[in-house]
Every structure is written in C-alpha cells, then in structure tokens.
Tab-separated table of C-alpha atoms in Angstrom:
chain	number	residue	atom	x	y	z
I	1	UNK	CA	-25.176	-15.879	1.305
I	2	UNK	CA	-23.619	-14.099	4.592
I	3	UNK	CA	-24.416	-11.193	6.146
I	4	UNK	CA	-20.506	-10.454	6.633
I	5	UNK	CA	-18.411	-7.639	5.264
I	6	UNK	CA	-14.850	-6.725	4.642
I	7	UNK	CA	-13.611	-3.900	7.107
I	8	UNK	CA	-12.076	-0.825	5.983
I	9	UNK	CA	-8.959	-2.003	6.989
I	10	UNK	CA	-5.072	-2.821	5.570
I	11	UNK	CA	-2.583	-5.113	7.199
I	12	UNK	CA	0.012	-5.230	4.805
I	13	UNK	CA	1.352	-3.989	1.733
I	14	UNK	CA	3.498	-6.434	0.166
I	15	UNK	CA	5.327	-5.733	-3.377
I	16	UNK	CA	7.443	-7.717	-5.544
I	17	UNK	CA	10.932	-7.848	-5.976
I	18	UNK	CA	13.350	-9.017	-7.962
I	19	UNK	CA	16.192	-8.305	-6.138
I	20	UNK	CA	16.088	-8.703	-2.099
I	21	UNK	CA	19.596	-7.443	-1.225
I	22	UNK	CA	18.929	-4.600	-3.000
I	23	UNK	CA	15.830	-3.767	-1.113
I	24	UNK	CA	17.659	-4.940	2.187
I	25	UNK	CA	20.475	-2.038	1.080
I	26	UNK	CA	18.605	0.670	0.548
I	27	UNK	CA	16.081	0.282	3.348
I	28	UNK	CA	18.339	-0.872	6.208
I	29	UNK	CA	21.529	0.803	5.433
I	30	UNK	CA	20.256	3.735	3.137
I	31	UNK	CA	17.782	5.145	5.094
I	32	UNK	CA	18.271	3.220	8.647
I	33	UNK	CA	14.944	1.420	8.755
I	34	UNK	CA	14.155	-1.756	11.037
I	35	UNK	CA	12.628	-4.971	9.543
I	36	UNK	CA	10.181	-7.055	12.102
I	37	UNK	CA	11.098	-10.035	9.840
I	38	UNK	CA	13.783	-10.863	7.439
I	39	UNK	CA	13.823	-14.203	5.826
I	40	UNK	CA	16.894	-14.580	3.431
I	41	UNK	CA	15.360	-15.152	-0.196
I	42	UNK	CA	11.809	-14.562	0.874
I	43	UNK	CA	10.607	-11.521	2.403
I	44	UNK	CA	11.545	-8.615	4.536
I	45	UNK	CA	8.868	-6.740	6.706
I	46	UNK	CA	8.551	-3.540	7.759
I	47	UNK	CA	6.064	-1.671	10.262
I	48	UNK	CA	5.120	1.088	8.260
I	49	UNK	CA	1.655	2.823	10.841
I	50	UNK	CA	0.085	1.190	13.292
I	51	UNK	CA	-0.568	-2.166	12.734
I	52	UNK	CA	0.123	-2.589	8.765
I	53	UNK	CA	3.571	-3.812	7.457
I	54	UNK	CA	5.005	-3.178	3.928
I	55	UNK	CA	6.490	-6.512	3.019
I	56	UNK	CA	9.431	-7.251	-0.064
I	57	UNK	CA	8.306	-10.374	-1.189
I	58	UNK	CA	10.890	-12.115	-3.703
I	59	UNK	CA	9.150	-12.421	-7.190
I	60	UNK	CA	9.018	-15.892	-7.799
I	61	UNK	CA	7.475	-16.973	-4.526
I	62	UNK	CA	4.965	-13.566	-4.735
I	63	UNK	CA	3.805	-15.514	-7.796
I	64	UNK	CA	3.433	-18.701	-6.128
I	65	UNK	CA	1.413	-17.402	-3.672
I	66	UNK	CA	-0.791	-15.898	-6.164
I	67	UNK	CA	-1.728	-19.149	-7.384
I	68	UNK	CA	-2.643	-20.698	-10.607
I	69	UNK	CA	-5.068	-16.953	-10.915
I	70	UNK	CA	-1.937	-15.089	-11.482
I	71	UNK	CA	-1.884	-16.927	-14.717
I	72	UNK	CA	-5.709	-16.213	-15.316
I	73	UNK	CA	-5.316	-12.475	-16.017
I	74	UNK	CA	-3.701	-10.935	-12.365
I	75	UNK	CA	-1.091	-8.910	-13.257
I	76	UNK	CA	2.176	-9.691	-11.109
I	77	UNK	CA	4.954	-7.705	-12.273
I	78	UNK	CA	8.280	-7.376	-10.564
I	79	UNK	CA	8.493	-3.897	-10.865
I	80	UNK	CA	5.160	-2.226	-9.505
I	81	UNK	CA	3.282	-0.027	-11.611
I	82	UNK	CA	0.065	2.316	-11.163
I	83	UNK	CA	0.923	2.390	-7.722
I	84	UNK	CA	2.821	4.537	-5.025
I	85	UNK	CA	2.921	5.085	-1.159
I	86	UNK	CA	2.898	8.903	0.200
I	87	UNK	CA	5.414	9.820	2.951
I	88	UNK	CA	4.215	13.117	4.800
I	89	UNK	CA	6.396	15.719	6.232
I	90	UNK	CA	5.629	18.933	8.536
I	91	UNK	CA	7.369	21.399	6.113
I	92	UNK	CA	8.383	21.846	2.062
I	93	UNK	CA	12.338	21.937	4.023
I	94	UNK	CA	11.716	18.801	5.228
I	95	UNK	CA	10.769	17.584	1.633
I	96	UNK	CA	13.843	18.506	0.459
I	97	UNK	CA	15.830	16.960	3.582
I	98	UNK	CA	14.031	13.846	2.854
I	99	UNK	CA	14.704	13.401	-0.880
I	100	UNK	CA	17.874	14.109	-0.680
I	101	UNK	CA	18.251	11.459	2.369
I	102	UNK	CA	16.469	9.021	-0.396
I	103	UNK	CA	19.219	9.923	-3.092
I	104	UNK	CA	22.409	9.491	-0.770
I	105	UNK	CA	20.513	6.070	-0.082
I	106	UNK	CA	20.420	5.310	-3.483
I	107	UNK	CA	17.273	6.222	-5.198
I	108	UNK	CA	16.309	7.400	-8.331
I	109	UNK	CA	14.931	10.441	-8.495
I	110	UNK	CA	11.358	10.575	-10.454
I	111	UNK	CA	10.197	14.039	-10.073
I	112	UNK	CA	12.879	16.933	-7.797
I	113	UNK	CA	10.689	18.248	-5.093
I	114	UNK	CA	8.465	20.939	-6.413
I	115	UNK	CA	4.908	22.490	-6.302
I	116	UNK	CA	2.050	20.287	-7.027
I	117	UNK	CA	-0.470	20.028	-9.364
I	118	UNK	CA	-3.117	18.473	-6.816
I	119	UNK	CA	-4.414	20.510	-3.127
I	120	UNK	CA	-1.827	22.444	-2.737
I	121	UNK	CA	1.031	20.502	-1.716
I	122	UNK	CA	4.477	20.503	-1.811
I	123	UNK	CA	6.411	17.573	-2.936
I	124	UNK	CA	8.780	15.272	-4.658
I	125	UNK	CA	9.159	11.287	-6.271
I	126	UNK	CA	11.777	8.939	-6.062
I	127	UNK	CA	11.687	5.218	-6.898
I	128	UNK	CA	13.582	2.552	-4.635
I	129	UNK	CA	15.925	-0.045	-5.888
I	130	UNK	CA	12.904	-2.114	-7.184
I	131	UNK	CA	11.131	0.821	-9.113
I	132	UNK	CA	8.278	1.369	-6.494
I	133	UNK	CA	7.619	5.146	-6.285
I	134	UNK	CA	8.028	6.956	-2.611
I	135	UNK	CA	6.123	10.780	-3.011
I	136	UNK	CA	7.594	13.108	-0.110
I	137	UNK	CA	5.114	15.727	0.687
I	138	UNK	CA	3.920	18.326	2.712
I	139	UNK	CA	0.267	19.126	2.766
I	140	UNK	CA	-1.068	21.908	4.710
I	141	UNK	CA	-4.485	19.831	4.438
I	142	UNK	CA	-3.914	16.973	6.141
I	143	UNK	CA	-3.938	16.267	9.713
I	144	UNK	CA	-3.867	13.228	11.656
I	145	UNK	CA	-5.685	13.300	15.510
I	146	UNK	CA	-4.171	11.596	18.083
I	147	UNK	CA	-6.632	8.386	17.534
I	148	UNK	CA	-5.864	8.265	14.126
I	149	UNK	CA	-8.385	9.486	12.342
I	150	UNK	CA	-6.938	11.084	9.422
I	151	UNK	CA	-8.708	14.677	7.611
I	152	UNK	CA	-8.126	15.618	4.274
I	153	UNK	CA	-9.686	19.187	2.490
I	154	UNK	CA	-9.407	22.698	3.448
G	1	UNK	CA	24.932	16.986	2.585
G	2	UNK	CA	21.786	16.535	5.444
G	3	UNK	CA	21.105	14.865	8.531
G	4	UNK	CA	18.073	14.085	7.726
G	5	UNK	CA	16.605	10.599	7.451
G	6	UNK	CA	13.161	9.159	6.023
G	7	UNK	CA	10.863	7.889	8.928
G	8	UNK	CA	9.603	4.087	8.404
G	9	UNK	CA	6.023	5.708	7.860
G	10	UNK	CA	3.192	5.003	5.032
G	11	UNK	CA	0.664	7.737	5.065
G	12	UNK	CA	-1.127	7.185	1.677
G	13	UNK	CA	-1.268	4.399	-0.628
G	14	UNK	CA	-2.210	5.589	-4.108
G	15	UNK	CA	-3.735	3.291	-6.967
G	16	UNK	CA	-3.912	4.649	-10.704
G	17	UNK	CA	-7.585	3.534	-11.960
G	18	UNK	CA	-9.872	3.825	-14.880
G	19	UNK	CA	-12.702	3.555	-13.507
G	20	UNK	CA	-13.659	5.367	-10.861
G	21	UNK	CA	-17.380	4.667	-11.133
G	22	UNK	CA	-16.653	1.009	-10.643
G	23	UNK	CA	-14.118	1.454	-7.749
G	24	UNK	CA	-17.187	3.485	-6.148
G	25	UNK	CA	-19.428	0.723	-6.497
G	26	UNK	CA	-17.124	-1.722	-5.401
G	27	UNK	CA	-16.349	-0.058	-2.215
G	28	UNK	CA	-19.094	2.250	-1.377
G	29	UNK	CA	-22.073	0.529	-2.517
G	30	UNK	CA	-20.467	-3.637	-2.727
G	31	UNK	CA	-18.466	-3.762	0.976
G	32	UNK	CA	-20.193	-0.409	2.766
G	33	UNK	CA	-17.057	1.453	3.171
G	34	UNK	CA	-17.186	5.023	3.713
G	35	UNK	CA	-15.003	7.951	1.877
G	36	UNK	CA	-12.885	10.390	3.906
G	37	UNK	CA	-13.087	12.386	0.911
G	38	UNK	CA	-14.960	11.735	-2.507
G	39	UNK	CA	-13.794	14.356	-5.623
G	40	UNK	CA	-15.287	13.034	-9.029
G	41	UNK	CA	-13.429	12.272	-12.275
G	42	UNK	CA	-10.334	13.133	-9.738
G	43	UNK	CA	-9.762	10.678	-6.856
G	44	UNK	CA	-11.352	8.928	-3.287
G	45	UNK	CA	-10.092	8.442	-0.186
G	46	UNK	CA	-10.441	5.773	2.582
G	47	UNK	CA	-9.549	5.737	5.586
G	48	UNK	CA	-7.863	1.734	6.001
G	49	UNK	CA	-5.436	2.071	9.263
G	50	UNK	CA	-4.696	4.663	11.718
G	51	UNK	CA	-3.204	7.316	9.975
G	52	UNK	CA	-3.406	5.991	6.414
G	53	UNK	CA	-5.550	6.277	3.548
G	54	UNK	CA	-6.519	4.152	0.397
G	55	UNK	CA	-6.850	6.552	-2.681
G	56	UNK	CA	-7.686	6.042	-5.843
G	57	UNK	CA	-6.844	8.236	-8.586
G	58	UNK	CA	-7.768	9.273	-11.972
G	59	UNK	CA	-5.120	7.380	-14.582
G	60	UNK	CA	-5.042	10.294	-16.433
G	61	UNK	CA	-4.441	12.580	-13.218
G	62	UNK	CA	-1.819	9.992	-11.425
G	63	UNK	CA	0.285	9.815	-14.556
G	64	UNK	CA	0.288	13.701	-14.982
G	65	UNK	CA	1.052	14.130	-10.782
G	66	UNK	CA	4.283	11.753	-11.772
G	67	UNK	CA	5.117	14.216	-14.029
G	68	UNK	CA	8.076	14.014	-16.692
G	69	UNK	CA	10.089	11.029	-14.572
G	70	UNK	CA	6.855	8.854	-15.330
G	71	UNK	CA	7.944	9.303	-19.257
G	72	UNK	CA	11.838	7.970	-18.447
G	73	UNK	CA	11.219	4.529	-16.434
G	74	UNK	CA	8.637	4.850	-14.457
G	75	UNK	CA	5.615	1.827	-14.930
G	76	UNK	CA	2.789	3.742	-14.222
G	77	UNK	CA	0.062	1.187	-15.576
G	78	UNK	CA	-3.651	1.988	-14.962
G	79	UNK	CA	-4.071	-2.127	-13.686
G	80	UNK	CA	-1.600	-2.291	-10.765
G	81	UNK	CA	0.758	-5.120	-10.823
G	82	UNK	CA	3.061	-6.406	-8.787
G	83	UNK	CA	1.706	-5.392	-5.146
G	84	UNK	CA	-1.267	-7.027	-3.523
G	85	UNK	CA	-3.143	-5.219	0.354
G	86	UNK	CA	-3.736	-7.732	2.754
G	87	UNK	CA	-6.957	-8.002	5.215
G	88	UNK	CA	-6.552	-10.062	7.948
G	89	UNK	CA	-9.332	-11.620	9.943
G	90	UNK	CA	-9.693	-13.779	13.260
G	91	UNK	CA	-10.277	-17.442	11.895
G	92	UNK	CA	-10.222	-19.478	8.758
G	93	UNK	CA	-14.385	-18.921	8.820
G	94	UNK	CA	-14.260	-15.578	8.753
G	95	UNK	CA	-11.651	-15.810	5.574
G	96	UNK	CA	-14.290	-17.378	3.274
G	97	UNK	CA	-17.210	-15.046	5.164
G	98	UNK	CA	-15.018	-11.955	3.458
G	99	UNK	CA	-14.262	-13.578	0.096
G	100	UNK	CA	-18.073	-14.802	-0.078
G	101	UNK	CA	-18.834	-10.909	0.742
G	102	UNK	CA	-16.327	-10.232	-2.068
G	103	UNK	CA	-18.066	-11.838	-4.732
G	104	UNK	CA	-20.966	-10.797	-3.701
G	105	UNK	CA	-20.092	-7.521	-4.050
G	106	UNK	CA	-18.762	-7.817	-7.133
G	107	UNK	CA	-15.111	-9.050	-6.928
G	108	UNK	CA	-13.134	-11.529	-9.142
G	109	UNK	CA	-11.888	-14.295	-7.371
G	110	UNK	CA	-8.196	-14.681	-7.611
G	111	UNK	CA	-7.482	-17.599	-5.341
G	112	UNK	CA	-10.352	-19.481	-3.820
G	113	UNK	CA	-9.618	-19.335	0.139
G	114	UNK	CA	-7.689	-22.446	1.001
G	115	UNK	CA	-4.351	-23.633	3.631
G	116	UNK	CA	-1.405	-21.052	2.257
G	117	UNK	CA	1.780	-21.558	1.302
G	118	UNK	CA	3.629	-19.803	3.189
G	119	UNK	CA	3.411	-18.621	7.426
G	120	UNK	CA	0.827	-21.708	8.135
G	121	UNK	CA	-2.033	-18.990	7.044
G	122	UNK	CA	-5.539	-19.587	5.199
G	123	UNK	CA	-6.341	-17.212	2.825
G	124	UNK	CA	-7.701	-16.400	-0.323
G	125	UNK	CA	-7.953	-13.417	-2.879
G	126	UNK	CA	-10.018	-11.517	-4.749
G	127	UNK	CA	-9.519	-8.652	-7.715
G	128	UNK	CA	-11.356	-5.266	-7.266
G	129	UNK	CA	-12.926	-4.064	-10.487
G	130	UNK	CA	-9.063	-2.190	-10.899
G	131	UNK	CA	-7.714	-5.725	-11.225
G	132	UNK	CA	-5.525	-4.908	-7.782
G	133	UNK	CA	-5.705	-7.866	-5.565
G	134	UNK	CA	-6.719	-7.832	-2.510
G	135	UNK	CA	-5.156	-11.354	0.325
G	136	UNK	CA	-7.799	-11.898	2.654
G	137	UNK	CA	-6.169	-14.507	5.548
G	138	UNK	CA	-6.201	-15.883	8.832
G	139	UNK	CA	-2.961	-16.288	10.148
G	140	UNK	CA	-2.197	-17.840	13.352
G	141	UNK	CA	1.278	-16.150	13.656
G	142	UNK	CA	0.292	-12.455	13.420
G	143	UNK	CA	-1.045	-9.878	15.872
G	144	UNK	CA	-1.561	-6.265	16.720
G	145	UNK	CA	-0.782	-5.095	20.641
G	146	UNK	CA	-2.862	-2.117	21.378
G	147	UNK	CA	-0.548	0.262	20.274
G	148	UNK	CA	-0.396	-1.084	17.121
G	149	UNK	CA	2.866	-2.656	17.029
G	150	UNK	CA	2.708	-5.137	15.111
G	151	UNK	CA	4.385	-9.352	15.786
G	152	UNK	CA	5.219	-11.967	13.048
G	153	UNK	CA	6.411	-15.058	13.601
G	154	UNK	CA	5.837	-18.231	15.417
C-alpha cells in the first residue's frame, strides 16, 4: 500500500506511574537530574541521549492515551514489567559509586552489584520509586564513537 | 558515603520476549532494520538513537540476568506493560505512512492514527509481535537541534 518504512529510531520512552511526586523525588532531588518538562499530574520529561526523552506519564492519563486498544488486550500496567533501561559506566568502581548514589536516593535494590552472567560485564539492579528496573554496568565490550554509533562484541 | 551521582543517560533499553523468531521477523524482515548484534535463542540488538540500543532478550535469560531480586517484587513479565517507545515523524501523512508500513509488516494495531489527546499531536500505535507498543506521531511542538538536544513545548 506504501512504499514507506519505520526508521530505526526512538524518541521517547515513556512509563507509567502511579505516583508522580515520587518519581519527581527520586529523580530531581535523589539523584540531581533536570526535567525539560514538568506538568503537575501529568508527565515529567527527561533527556536521557541525544534526542530521546524518558517521560513519567501518570497512569490514568497513560491509559487514556492508549485508547479504547488498551482494553483490547495491550497490557498497561502501572508498574512496568519485562522491561529495563541500562546505565553504562567506565569502571566496576563506578558501578558501585552509582548504586549506592541510587540507594541514598531512595531505591530499592534488585540485584548488589556483582559479576554477570551475560559478556562479561560487571553490574548491578535497582528499581525506582515506581518499580522500573535501572542495571548499572560496566562492559569492557561496548564502545560508543564520537557520531554515535554504538559496538557491541569482543 | 560517595560523591558520586547517576548521569541522566539511557544506554540500553531491554525487552523480555518469547519469541525471538517473531521479533526477528518483525524487525529484520517486516520494517528492514538492521542488527548491531544478532545471538540466537539469547538476544538482538538495534541500534535506535545515538548511543542507544533496542535489545531484546530471551524471557528465560532476562529473568535469570535479574537474578534473585526478580523472585522478591520485581514484575518481570515476558509481554511488557506499562511503557510504550515513541517514533516521531515530520507530518500527520507520514504518521499513517508508518502505521500502514506497520501492518503491513505484521503489527497489531493499537490505536488507529488519529488527532491525540494530549500536546496537539497525531498519532497512532501499533503492538510488535511482543505485545510492546510502539506511538508513532507527528507533533508540532517537538524538535531535535543538531546536537540532539531535545525542545517540548509550545
């Protein structure tokens, strides 16, 4: 019918939350982080790379959004599941430093930082106010070039 | 006890699946993408911003990377609920190009593309054969300067 495509691309990554403040604690005063938005009782953004934005959308009005196909068989949870986002650091130290920056902030953590099953990494879980899961790891196989471009594999 | 902070930085976003077959299909064969890295029965990688990369993972092997937290709280479903990726594109037209391409490729359609709630956007969405939902949307109020910072906001 077209001869368009979808572009390998993400803009945002927007979760839902029960509980905004929360989210607004332990992001902005916790760990220090700057929103580009913050509508009271809606959504908080933040810039999380270049050009994407991880957004804290309030439940009820993620669900709206959704549409009458939430109803139809999407799941929309409040608390995320089968899902987290990776936060690389330059050293296992600096895994450490950074979960332990996460629990003084308030979050719960999943799994202390600690050898990984999977290529050789070094890392650790914890989950924010709303349950979503933050890994902290360092991966000596993993580079990022100055454009971007992101390598993965010995 | 440190200094140390957590920079506002996504490097991966990691989706549990069940099907990996079907997520290859989707992506690889349905839209064209291309893998940064492609390990069966384990996990695949693309690359979806500067810097950041789409995986998705084994069930089996995401639940076991969690380790023994997932077993005290954490949801770690195999259909992700709760968060949806968004894809933005340049006009309304190009909205329904991408969720025609969608379908064609194999997608579930969510919300047909129509005027949005929220933002003054059009948009629409679409399930990938994991169930996670994807927003495609045009919205007026949103850009990218060249070095990726990212505006919202009339």
């Amino acid at each position: 019918m077209t001869a368009m495509t979808m572009n390998q691309r993400v803009h945002f990554i927007t979760v839902a939350t029960g509980d905004l403040d929360a989210i607004r604690g332990f992001y902005l005063d916790g760990l220090g982080w700057s929103a580009v938005l913050d509508v009271p009782d809606e959504i908080i953004f933040f810039q999380v790379a270049p050009g994407v934005l991880l957004g804290f959308f309030h439940a009820d009005k993620f669900r709206a959004d959704a549409g009458a196909g939430a109803a139809t068989g999407t799941p929309v949870a409040t608390a995320p599941g089968g899902f987290n986002l990776s936060h690389n650091v330059e050293s296992p130290a600096a895994v450490d430093g950074v979960m332990s920056a996460a629990a003084d902030a308030g979050a719960r953590i999943v799994k202390p930082a600690q050898r990984g099953a999977f290529g050789g990494i070094y890392h650790g879980m914890f989950a924010d106010p709303n349950g979503m899961v933050w890994e902290v790891a360092h991966n000596p196989n993993w580079r990022i070039d100055d454009d971007g471009t992101v390598h993965l594999g010995a």
